[in-house]
């Protein structure tokens, strides 16, 4: 059993009680809600005649269903309008702070909470969205929950949970030029598998992680869930504190000093005991691309799609399904695979640093004539910063569409969808069958820089060749 | 008029019914219920949409469309079932189609906890035993009765020992899977825990 890890410390601090059945009751410090997974939870509160016990500990925004072309209300899609309307009225009724479209702070919930300084080390954070693991980048214990659990957090600010085991993923050495956090996390998921994290919290540590910016750490923790781990985290350090300082909801004045002292005490101890330790050599990671229908089915851009007999017996069934669905053959190179749609955005890679990297690749190039390419900033703040830096112009001049913030084609709950069996190069997190809105649409996951290179070439390309140019 | 679906209530001691086999690893919640069906403010209409895209693709041959699987209540699945999105709409859709329990090689974590939270027990069983159960469900009608206390599935005179997390078992047996009232009963402890959290004061 793990001891003296950040996970243990934060868990113990938030444990309210041991429940009779053997699980624990855990206090949730920050509860984030959005329009898709909350309406039924508010409905259940009403049915049970319960109120929101600590409304100031819940924060709302709208992200999944928002259109990215025309955000004027009412939305053209009546169902989407009903959902935002339900969130507006639930927040009003229960006195929950809501960052709505046009507030200047709306955006993807996992982009918004960190940039407002709401996400802080040592907190427990829950949200009805599996990518809540993102917030672990700050040294918080953050995880996705379902709607019944959203109801429980609204009603009691607590959840019934079993304690997770802790696996340290030690990333040694550093990432090479042209290789990004997204490549590293895809590589980790490929190495460990998509279900290895079930029952675990992942601690990402080592020199390669220490060298990452907060936004890069968020990309890593964001995809913990794609490796099966409900929660992933990075021990907080000076980079963490610098990011948080002076943000809207950050501790101020003498509280800031006290907070930093407390945050410093939270990191896993040198003598911490882990349930498992894995080592990854970051210097060996290439720009990485998925070829299949799970985020674990990835290869370096210079590699070939694996043959069945090169895979573990347990991975062969889904690989067979993937070859067929993707229309790709084992032994085939992934490089030069033709691309129809390029999507830069999402809670994984829709932050300002992601847009900067992609813009640098795109500058002075044109999007291939057969490609539809678009950029969806992760939040209104990201969009504003990008426009101030002129990134929107760079993208538009190259032939990208510049859109309004939201989740967009990561999960295609809004009008941004693949059609037919189009192939997308996507900076998002899931390449599941049908994920991007067409039941036969195909998704290749990669870093924003690799998406930018694919947009220019019209096919999967090695971004390192662009950097050399 | 369509009947109103009755969600499970209170103690769950036993589940019985016909088994339905769904073969495949890493079946994610986007496949169980595609995102476009999440545009709803209640769960009522989700049952008909379960596996919508997979079913269309197989044109009537998907297990959920086969005639002999209709009215099945126990779903037999393989590894990492329910991975991906946290959408509770996935187990809600399965439940509203008629699924009352799931037996599989392994389950994704959020999906599993969503199932507990809405009263669907998920049992695990070794790969080869799942395969043999799936085969009998595919070749003829397989009816089983699951005794949750002893975690045993009975099929005629044959008994299968299943696995169920101890904490989940206790929740089903006591009815505490519907957790809200248990959680609220500790309200003083909740307030005390909150007051002791450094960040509560530092963020004032």
XYZ file of C-alpha atoms in Angstrom:
673
model
C 0.000 0.000 0.000
C 1.326 3.443 -0.911
C 2.649 5.754 1.824
C 3.808 9.362 1.939
C 2.900 10.075 -1.654
C 1.034 13.257 -2.518
C -1.972 11.066 -3.184
C -1.870 9.622 0.354
C -1.524 13.051 1.940
C -4.354 14.650 0.006
C -6.597 11.614 0.438
C -6.116 11.531 4.225
C -6.795 15.238 4.514
C -10.121 14.879 2.691
C -11.342 11.681 4.303
C -14.578 12.381 6.147
C -15.352 8.862 7.353
C -14.944 5.177 6.674
C -18.248 3.969 5.316
C -19.845 0.763 6.620
C -19.394 -1.061 3.301
C -15.618 -0.594 3.282
C -15.279 2.487 1.069
C -14.392 5.986 2.257
C -16.328 9.212 2.253
C -14.192 11.884 0.614
C -14.698 15.653 0.731
C -14.566 17.392 -2.651
C -12.869 20.785 -2.463
C -13.765 21.981 -5.940
C -16.709 20.762 -7.978
C -16.898 21.754 -11.642
C -20.061 21.314 -13.667
C -21.103 21.729 -17.294
C -24.288 21.413 -19.308
C -24.106 17.743 -20.362
C -23.776 15.737 -17.159
C -25.464 18.040 -14.639
C -29.154 18.462 -15.578
C -30.170 14.997 -14.368
C -28.229 15.578 -11.134
C -30.191 18.750 -10.425
C -33.343 16.821 -11.352
C -32.467 14.144 -8.778
C -31.918 16.795 -6.088
C -35.383 18.095 -6.797
C -36.878 14.588 -6.664
C -35.194 13.949 -3.311
C -36.063 17.405 -2.019
C -32.409 18.257 -1.377
C -30.487 21.493 -1.795
C -26.937 22.296 -2.890
C -25.126 22.317 0.488
C -22.079 24.441 -0.383
C -22.939 26.352 -3.575
C -19.685 28.350 -3.435
C -17.669 25.120 -3.925
C -19.262 24.452 -7.328
C -18.332 26.382 -10.477
C -20.065 26.058 -13.837
C -19.258 26.739 -17.458
C -20.693 25.619 -20.789
C -18.479 23.813 -23.301
C -19.635 20.527 -24.854
C -22.622 21.643 -26.901
C -21.654 25.189 -27.851
C -21.422 25.926 -31.571
C -18.050 27.378 -32.587
C -19.208 29.371 -35.617
C -22.212 31.340 -34.448
C -22.761 31.528 -30.713
C -25.724 33.902 -30.742
C -28.706 32.791 -28.717
C -30.952 30.944 -29.034
C -28.667 28.313 -30.586
C -29.878 26.928 -33.899
C -29.914 23.452 -32.337
C -32.943 23.430 -30.080
C -31.653 20.566 -27.932
C -28.379 22.420 -27.328
C -30.358 25.526 -26.401
C -32.415 23.494 -23.902
C -29.223 22.263 -22.252
C -27.607 25.667 -21.812
C -30.945 26.989 -20.645
C -31.185 24.237 -18.007
C -27.674 25.028 -16.763
C -28.423 28.749 -16.585
C -31.559 28.227 -14.560
C -30.025 25.582 -12.272
C -27.081 27.866 -11.496
C -29.368 30.795 -10.851
C -31.681 28.794 -8.627
C -28.870 27.261 -6.560
C -26.619 30.372 -6.545
C -23.740 28.690 -8.397
C -21.163 30.871 -10.141
C -21.522 30.351 -13.908
C -18.998 31.464 -16.534
C -21.318 31.821 -19.504
C -20.523 32.621 -23.131
C -19.365 36.212 -23.404
C -18.249 36.423 -19.747
C -14.625 36.477 -20.877
C -13.952 33.321 -18.881
C -16.088 30.673 -20.621
C -14.422 27.702 -22.219
C -13.654 24.037 -21.789
C -14.056 23.349 -18.084
C -10.539 21.859 -17.800
C -9.010 24.897 -19.468
C -11.076 27.434 -17.527
C -10.540 26.278 -13.909
C -6.721 26.334 -14.089
C -6.566 29.678 -15.888
C -8.834 31.267 -13.275
C -6.603 29.962 -10.485
C -9.428 27.791 -9.147
C -7.342 24.635 -9.555
C -4.742 24.508 -6.800
C -2.409 21.937 -5.242
C -3.768 19.768 -2.458
C -7.413 19.980 -3.498
C -9.769 17.202 -4.392
C -11.512 18.133 -7.640
C -14.438 16.327 -9.224
C -16.403 16.972 -12.388
C -18.834 14.971 -14.480
C -16.214 14.533 -17.170
C -13.489 11.916 -17.439
C -10.798 14.455 -18.372
C -11.003 16.015 -14.916
C -7.695 14.206 -14.391
C -6.212 17.287 -16.145
C -6.239 19.238 -12.866
C -3.848 16.705 -11.317
C -1.100 18.648 -13.117
C -1.212 21.046 -10.134
C -0.779 18.342 -7.501
C -4.476 17.959 -6.829
C -6.427 14.706 -6.762
C -8.857 15.205 -9.604
C -11.146 12.679 -11.224
C -14.208 12.270 -13.384
C -17.558 11.193 -11.958
C -20.959 10.233 -13.309
C -24.202 12.124 -12.912
C -25.381 10.286 -9.766
C -22.107 11.268 -8.146
C -22.571 14.857 -9.339
C -25.861 14.700 -7.446
C -24.041 13.436 -4.333
C -21.417 16.188 -4.500
C -24.075 18.846 -4.945
C -26.036 17.436 -1.995
C -23.184 16.657 0.397
C -19.896 17.927 -1.108
C -18.653 14.344 -0.666
C -18.385 11.035 -2.532
C -18.184 7.384 -1.574
C -14.919 6.041 -3.044
C -12.348 3.300 -2.682
C -8.780 4.497 -2.209
C -6.677 4.082 -5.338
C -3.260 2.476 -5.509
C -0.421 4.735 -6.707
C 1.857 3.991 -9.658
C 4.843 6.243 -10.186
C 5.651 6.762 -13.850
C 9.227 7.971 -13.771
C 10.115 9.772 -16.997
C 13.856 9.986 -17.308
C 15.929 12.188 -19.645
C 14.229 14.852 -21.748
C 11.997 15.071 -24.777
C 13.799 15.794 -28.057
C 13.046 18.763 -30.323
C 9.742 18.371 -32.130
C 8.504 15.933 -29.496
C 5.836 17.199 -27.104
C 3.923 16.279 -23.964
C 1.218 14.725 -26.145
C 3.756 12.378 -27.717
C 5.049 11.379 -24.292
C 1.613 10.568 -22.905
C 0.590 8.639 -26.035
C 3.841 6.704 -25.700
C 3.154 5.951 -22.003
C -0.366 4.711 -22.784
C 0.998 2.538 -25.569
C 3.648 1.080 -23.283
C 1.355 0.381 -20.310
C -1.910 -0.253 -22.143
C -5.351 1.340 -21.959
C -6.494 -0.550 -18.879
C -3.273 -0.708 -16.847
C -4.380 2.291 -14.808
C -7.637 0.778 -13.533
C -7.506 1.010 -9.727
C -4.496 3.359 -9.818
C -3.650 7.020 -9.562
C -0.699 7.823 -11.830
C 2.088 9.994 -10.456
C 4.065 11.454 -13.356
C 7.546 12.393 -12.203
C 11.201 12.494 -13.173
C 13.361 14.998 -15.086
C 11.246 14.922 -18.245
C 8.146 15.920 -16.251
C 9.995 18.518 -14.134
C 11.048 20.237 -17.362
C 7.475 20.626 -18.627
C 5.398 23.793 -18.394
C 2.056 23.691 -16.561
C 0.169 23.474 -19.855
C 2.287 20.509 -20.941
C 1.730 18.821 -17.573
C -2.001 19.325 -18.069
C -1.768 17.502 -21.409
C -0.080 14.560 -19.668
C -2.528 14.349 -16.738
C -5.489 14.927 -19.068
C -4.842 11.617 -20.789
C -4.342 9.535 -17.609
C -7.879 8.293 -18.096
C -6.983 7.020 -21.588
C -4.526 4.736 -19.811
C -7.315 3.602 -17.475
C -6.229 5.772 -14.520
C -9.094 7.856 -13.214
C -6.620 10.296 -11.749
C -3.079 11.391 -12.612
C -0.927 14.018 -10.950
C 2.387 15.851 -10.907
C 4.006 16.994 -7.648
C 3.728 20.779 -7.345
C 6.903 22.867 -7.716
C 8.022 26.412 -8.551
C 6.579 26.106 -12.064
C 3.192 25.296 -10.519
C 3.290 28.221 -8.080
C 4.414 30.671 -10.745
C 1.512 29.641 -12.974
C -1.079 30.141 -10.198
C 0.244 33.409 -8.798
C -2.037 36.404 -9.288
C -4.726 34.513 -11.127
C -8.255 35.596 -10.278
C -8.992 32.987 -7.597
C -5.434 32.453 -6.332
C -4.687 33.124 -2.641
C -3.600 36.729 -2.154
C -1.043 38.624 -0.008
C -0.115 36.829 3.240
C -2.375 33.922 2.270
C -0.243 33.412 -0.834
C 2.878 32.881 1.268
C 1.045 30.479 3.580
C -0.396 28.615 0.605
C 2.997 28.126 -1.055
C 4.466 26.801 2.203
C 1.605 24.335 2.481
C 1.787 23.341 -1.187
C 5.511 22.645 -0.870
C 4.787 20.165 1.908
C 2.427 18.140 -0.277
C 4.863 16.589 -2.764
C 5.586 12.882 -2.432
C 8.387 12.300 0.076
C 11.755 10.916 -1.030
C 11.002 7.765 0.974
C 7.452 7.475 -0.349
C 6.229 3.954 -1.033
C 4.450 3.271 -4.312
C 2.320 0.274 -5.243
C 4.159 0.157 -8.536
C 6.931 2.047 -10.337
C 7.508 2.192 -14.090
C 10.329 3.935 -15.909
C 10.042 5.579 -19.324
C 12.923 7.028 -21.325
C 11.571 10.331 -22.661
C 14.534 10.792 -25.004
C 13.408 7.720 -26.986
C 9.944 9.142 -27.725
C 9.234 10.159 -31.324
C 6.361 12.287 -32.595
C 3.587 9.781 -31.966
C 0.423 9.046 -33.947
C -2.463 6.673 -33.259
C -3.375 4.245 -36.021
C -6.286 2.434 -34.343
C -9.452 2.865 -32.325
C -7.994 3.133 -28.819
C -5.497 5.756 -27.605
C -3.109 2.893 -26.840
C -2.803 1.947 -30.506
C -0.036 4.360 -31.440
C 3.399 4.330 -33.061
C 6.229 6.733 -33.706
C 5.745 8.630 -36.968
C 8.627 6.768 -38.595
C 7.286 3.354 -37.616
C 4.979 0.867 -39.291
C 1.574 -0.289 -38.095
C 2.251 -3.457 -36.064
C 1.443 -6.926 -37.357
C -0.901 -9.010 -35.197
C 1.913 -11.295 -34.087
C 3.939 -8.328 -32.838
C 1.195 -7.522 -30.314
C 0.345 -9.108 -26.961
C -2.315 -11.809 -27.217
C -4.710 -9.599 -25.230
C -4.346 -6.728 -27.710
C -4.961 -8.729 -30.876
C -8.753 -8.774 -30.920
C -9.068 -4.985 -30.796
C -6.171 -4.614 -33.266
C -8.058 -6.735 -35.810
C -11.098 -4.532 -35.328
C -8.897 -1.437 -35.725
C -7.269 -2.482 -39.030
C -10.695 -3.034 -40.516
C -12.321 0.121 -39.180
C -9.394 2.378 -40.029
C -8.799 0.843 -43.450
C -5.106 0.577 -42.596
C -2.970 -2.515 -43.048
C -0.464 -4.029 -40.647
C 3.071 -3.362 -41.876
C 1.996 -0.096 -43.543
C 3.817 3.142 -42.632
C 1.670 5.697 -40.815
C 3.593 8.541 -42.455
C 1.904 9.836 -45.633
C -1.549 8.583 -44.588
C -3.910 11.058 -46.343
C -5.848 13.425 -44.060
C -9.214 15.111 -44.752
C -9.789 17.203 -41.625
C -7.374 18.827 -39.171
C -8.593 19.807 -35.706
C -6.545 21.825 -33.222
C -8.267 22.230 -29.870
C -9.755 20.296 -26.892
C -8.989 20.054 -23.165
C -5.876 18.075 -24.093
C -4.294 20.578 -26.484
C -6.396 23.721 -26.840
C -4.313 26.060 -24.672
C -2.286 29.084 -25.711
C 1.060 27.245 -25.822
C -0.520 24.611 -28.093
C -1.728 27.330 -30.470
C 1.677 29.032 -30.408
C 3.489 25.825 -31.361
C 1.030 25.061 -34.152
C 1.118 28.647 -35.460
C 4.893 28.509 -35.651
C 4.662 25.451 -37.924
C 1.869 26.927 -40.036
C 3.414 30.372 -40.550
C 4.240 31.067 -44.217
C 2.579 27.842 -45.357
C -0.821 27.018 -46.834
C -3.261 24.326 -45.797
C -3.344 21.570 -48.411
C -6.279 22.157 -50.824
C -7.974 18.872 -49.906
C -7.928 19.532 -46.184
C -10.486 21.288 -43.995
C -8.515 22.681 -41.060
C -9.812 24.544 -38.027
C -8.613 25.868 -34.690
C -10.890 25.950 -31.658
C -9.311 27.812 -28.725
C -9.884 26.117 -25.368
C -11.427 29.188 -23.746
C -12.344 32.820 -24.232
C -9.122 33.752 -22.422
C -7.055 31.553 -24.768
C -8.805 33.104 -27.775
C -8.148 36.627 -26.486
C -4.470 35.942 -25.853
C -4.075 34.306 -29.262
C -5.691 37.261 -31.023
C -3.483 39.704 -29.116
C -0.442 37.771 -30.318
C -1.764 37.646 -33.895
C -1.975 33.854 -33.948
C -5.490 33.945 -35.388
C -4.126 35.853 -38.396
C -1.357 33.318 -38.959
C -3.880 30.478 -38.938
C -6.372 32.306 -41.172
C -3.735 33.329 -43.689
C -2.646 29.708 -43.936
C -6.230 28.630 -44.634
C -7.362 27.464 -41.194
C -10.785 28.444 -39.908
C -10.593 30.336 -36.622
C -13.490 29.410 -34.312
C -15.069 30.299 -30.973
C -14.108 28.317 -27.815
C -15.638 24.959 -26.862
C -15.097 21.187 -26.932
C -16.061 21.077 -30.615
C -14.954 18.091 -32.681
C -13.206 16.321 -29.814
C -16.552 14.661 -29.216
C -18.732 16.347 -31.827
C -21.733 17.230 -29.686
C -21.942 20.536 -31.566
C -22.170 20.990 -35.364
C -18.420 20.291 -35.877
C -18.337 16.706 -37.134
C -16.554 14.411 -39.529
C -18.688 13.143 -42.392
C -18.618 9.666 -43.912
C -15.312 7.912 -43.388
C -13.191 11.065 -43.372
C -9.814 10.824 -41.654
C -8.948 13.502 -39.131
C -5.631 14.530 -37.673
C -6.702 15.658 -34.237
C -5.035 17.183 -31.197
C -7.805 15.716 -28.990
C -7.781 12.650 -26.760
C -9.936 9.880 -28.209
C -9.857 7.953 -31.453
C -12.804 5.714 -30.615
C -15.083 4.501 -33.393
C -17.495 7.287 -34.265
C -16.023 9.646 -31.676
C -15.794 12.678 -33.951
C -19.407 12.636 -35.041
C -19.538 10.279 -38.020
C -20.241 6.597 -37.257
C -17.518 5.658 -39.749
C -15.209 8.660 -39.205
C -11.567 7.923 -38.446
C -9.304 9.790 -36.035
C -5.522 9.946 -35.805
C -4.432 11.507 -32.511
C -1.240 13.553 -32.447
C 0.315 16.713 -31.019
C -0.920 20.135 -32.248
C 2.407 20.613 -34.055
C 1.894 17.324 -35.895
C -1.690 18.338 -36.777
C -0.321 21.589 -38.207
C 2.213 19.671 -40.319
C -0.514 17.277 -41.508
C -2.703 20.239 -42.509
C 0.025 21.671 -44.727
C 1.038 18.395 -46.347
C -2.460 16.867 -46.502
C -1.025 13.694 -45.011
C 0.654 12.460 -41.838
C 4.071 14.137 -41.758
C 7.012 14.312 -39.404
C 6.931 17.749 -37.796
C 10.684 17.531 -37.123
C 11.242 18.062 -40.830
C 9.359 21.385 -40.599
C 11.411 22.515 -37.664
C 14.640 21.827 -39.595
C 13.480 23.807 -42.637
C -48.397 5.067 -23.900
C -44.934 3.874 -22.999
C -44.519 2.537 -19.482
C -42.431 4.666 -17.136
C -39.160 2.860 -16.430
C -38.773 1.808 -12.818
C -35.234 2.353 -11.546
C -33.911 -0.091 -8.921
C -34.644 0.817 -5.308
C -33.236 -0.334 -1.962
C -31.460 -3.614 -1.273
C -30.356 -5.684 -4.258
C -29.927 -9.300 -3.159
C -30.453 -11.242 -6.355
C -30.454 -10.706 -10.095
C -31.809 -13.271 -12.492
C -32.572 -13.442 -16.146
C -31.482 -14.352 -19.623
C -27.873 -13.632 -20.606
C -26.809 -11.656 -23.667
C -23.283 -11.986 -25.025
C -21.416 -8.994 -26.428
C -17.940 -9.944 -27.601
C -15.144 -7.357 -27.787
C -12.426 -5.670 -25.728
C -12.241 -1.958 -24.880
C -15.874 -1.237 -25.762
C -16.034 2.447 -24.870
C -18.955 4.536 -23.649
C -19.071 6.471 -26.956
C -20.009 3.159 -28.569
C -22.525 2.299 -25.833
C -24.222 5.670 -26.314
C -22.923 8.028 -29.033
C -22.454 11.666 -27.954
C -25.360 13.021 -30.001
C -27.765 11.224 -27.628
C -26.319 13.128 -24.679
C -28.287 16.157 -25.716
C -31.053 15.499 -23.202
C -32.011 16.772 -19.779
C -33.221 13.361 -18.522
C -32.260 9.722 -19.153
C -35.718 8.420 -20.141
C -35.299 7.935 -23.882
C -31.789 6.428 -23.884
C -32.765 2.732 -23.896
C -33.613 2.642 -27.595
C -30.352 4.345 -28.570
C -27.981 1.946 -26.817
C -25.192 0.889 -29.265
C -26.994 2.852 -32.001
C -24.033 3.137 -34.402
C -22.722 -0.404 -33.884
C -26.258 -1.731 -34.419
C -26.793 0.236 -37.616
C -23.469 -1.003 -38.882
C -24.417 -4.643 -38.290
C -27.837 -4.194 -39.818
C -29.921 -6.326 -37.450
C -27.150 -8.742 -36.529
C -25.928 -6.901 -33.439
C -26.556 -8.909 -30.235
C -28.931 -6.198 -28.989
C -31.053 -6.690 -32.134
C -31.100 -10.490 -32.303
C -34.531 -11.853 -31.542
C -33.401 -14.453 -29.047
C -31.632 -11.802 -26.975
C -34.735 -9.718 -26.438
C -35.717 -9.411 -22.763
C -32.213 -10.391 -21.675
C -31.123 -8.938 -18.322
C -27.526 -10.046 -17.764
C -24.837 -8.751 -20.095
C -21.684 -10.813 -20.713
C -18.702 -8.745 -21.846
C -14.930 -8.966 -22.180
C -12.071 -6.736 -21.100
C -12.064 -3.016 -20.128
C -15.770 -2.627 -20.801
C -17.053 0.952 -20.548
C -13.728 2.734 -21.035
C -13.546 6.381 -22.060
C -16.067 9.068 -21.268
C -17.586 9.289 -17.771
C -21.088 9.653 -19.206
C -23.551 7.917 -16.906
C -25.790 7.898 -19.956
C -23.994 4.651 -20.918
C -25.108 2.468 -17.974
C -28.424 4.346 -17.945
C -28.995 3.348 -21.585
C -28.069 -0.282 -20.868
C -30.373 -0.318 -17.834
C -33.262 1.170 -19.760
C -32.786 -1.441 -22.500
C -33.212 -4.062 -19.775
C -29.752 -4.855 -18.383
C -29.772 -5.481 -14.625
C -26.261 -6.909 -14.100
C -23.026 -7.288 -16.085
C -20.423 -10.045 -15.948
C -17.109 -9.302 -17.637
C -13.358 -9.843 -17.641
C -12.765 -6.277 -16.437
C -14.441 -2.874 -16.299
C -13.236 0.687 -16.691
C -13.266 2.488 -13.401
C -15.696 5.361 -13.894
C -18.152 3.100 -15.726
C -17.977 0.654 -12.818
C -18.671 3.329 -10.212
C -21.530 4.701 -12.298
C -23.037 1.212 -12.408
C -22.807 0.893 -8.621
C -24.362 4.338 -8.226
C -27.441 3.353 -10.254
C -27.800 -0.201 -8.931
C -26.229 -2.381 -11.634
C -23.863 -4.961 -10.098
C -20.780 -5.676 -12.257
C -19.068 -9.002 -11.630
C -15.719 -10.182 -12.942
C -14.736 -13.628 -14.076
C -11.641 -15.109 -15.715
C -11.365 -14.780 -19.495
C -11.913 -18.477 -20.272
C -14.987 -18.708 -18.039
C -16.501 -15.613 -19.647
C -15.869 -17.134 -23.066
C -17.678 -20.319 -22.158
C -20.646 -18.393 -20.746
C -20.712 -16.204 -23.869
C -20.718 -19.304 -26.026
C -23.675 -20.824 -24.200
C -25.557 -17.520 -24.394
C -24.895 -17.355 -28.154
C -25.916 -20.934 -28.915
C -29.004 -21.246 -26.778
C -30.907 -19.537 -24.049
C -28.782 -19.128 -20.954
C -30.729 -18.226 -17.830
C -28.840 -17.569 -14.621
C -29.638 -16.430 -11.140
C -27.003 -14.446 -9.245
C -26.954 -14.546 -5.472
C -25.133 -11.340 -4.512
C -24.372 -12.305 -0.900
C -22.490 -15.445 -1.938
C -21.460 -14.034 -5.341
C -22.584 -17.194 -7.113
C -24.362 -17.523 -10.450
C -26.549 -20.576 -10.797
C -27.377 -22.011 -14.203
C -29.611 -25.069 -13.756
C -27.501 -27.380 -11.625
C -24.193 -25.637 -12.449
C -22.770 -22.991 -10.170
C -20.222 -20.325 -11.182
C -18.260 -18.437 -8.559
C -18.104 -14.778 -9.608
C -16.042 -11.916 -8.161
C -17.478 -8.712 -6.741
C -15.646 -5.968 -4.826
C -16.459 -6.310 -1.136
C -17.420 -2.628 -0.802
C -19.793 -2.847 -3.781
C -21.311 -6.068 -2.453
C -22.066 -4.426 0.874
C -23.614 -1.452 -0.865
C -25.991 -3.659 -2.875
C -26.927 -5.807 0.115
C -27.667 -2.813 2.350
C -29.151 -0.532 -0.307
C -26.390 2.026 0.293
C -25.414 2.033 -3.389
C -27.928 4.873 -3.469
C -25.373 6.837 -1.471
C -26.842 10.295 -0.907
C -28.568 9.690 2.414
C -25.597 7.785 3.878
C -23.277 10.622 2.878
C -25.579 13.258 4.336
C -25.887 11.397 7.639
C -22.254 12.343 8.356
C -22.926 16.020 7.968
C -21.105 17.149 11.099
C -18.029 15.212 10.029
C -18.232 16.807 6.594
C -18.206 20.284 8.108
C -15.325 19.398 10.429
C -13.254 17.993 7.537
C -13.899 21.124 5.523
C -12.884 23.452 8.344
C -9.565 21.623 8.675
C -8.612 22.043 5.025
C -5.908 24.729 4.726
C -7.139 25.982 1.367
C -10.628 26.794 2.566
C -9.277 29.626 4.721
C -6.499 30.647 2.318
C -8.954 31.213 -0.507
C -11.335 33.412 1.452
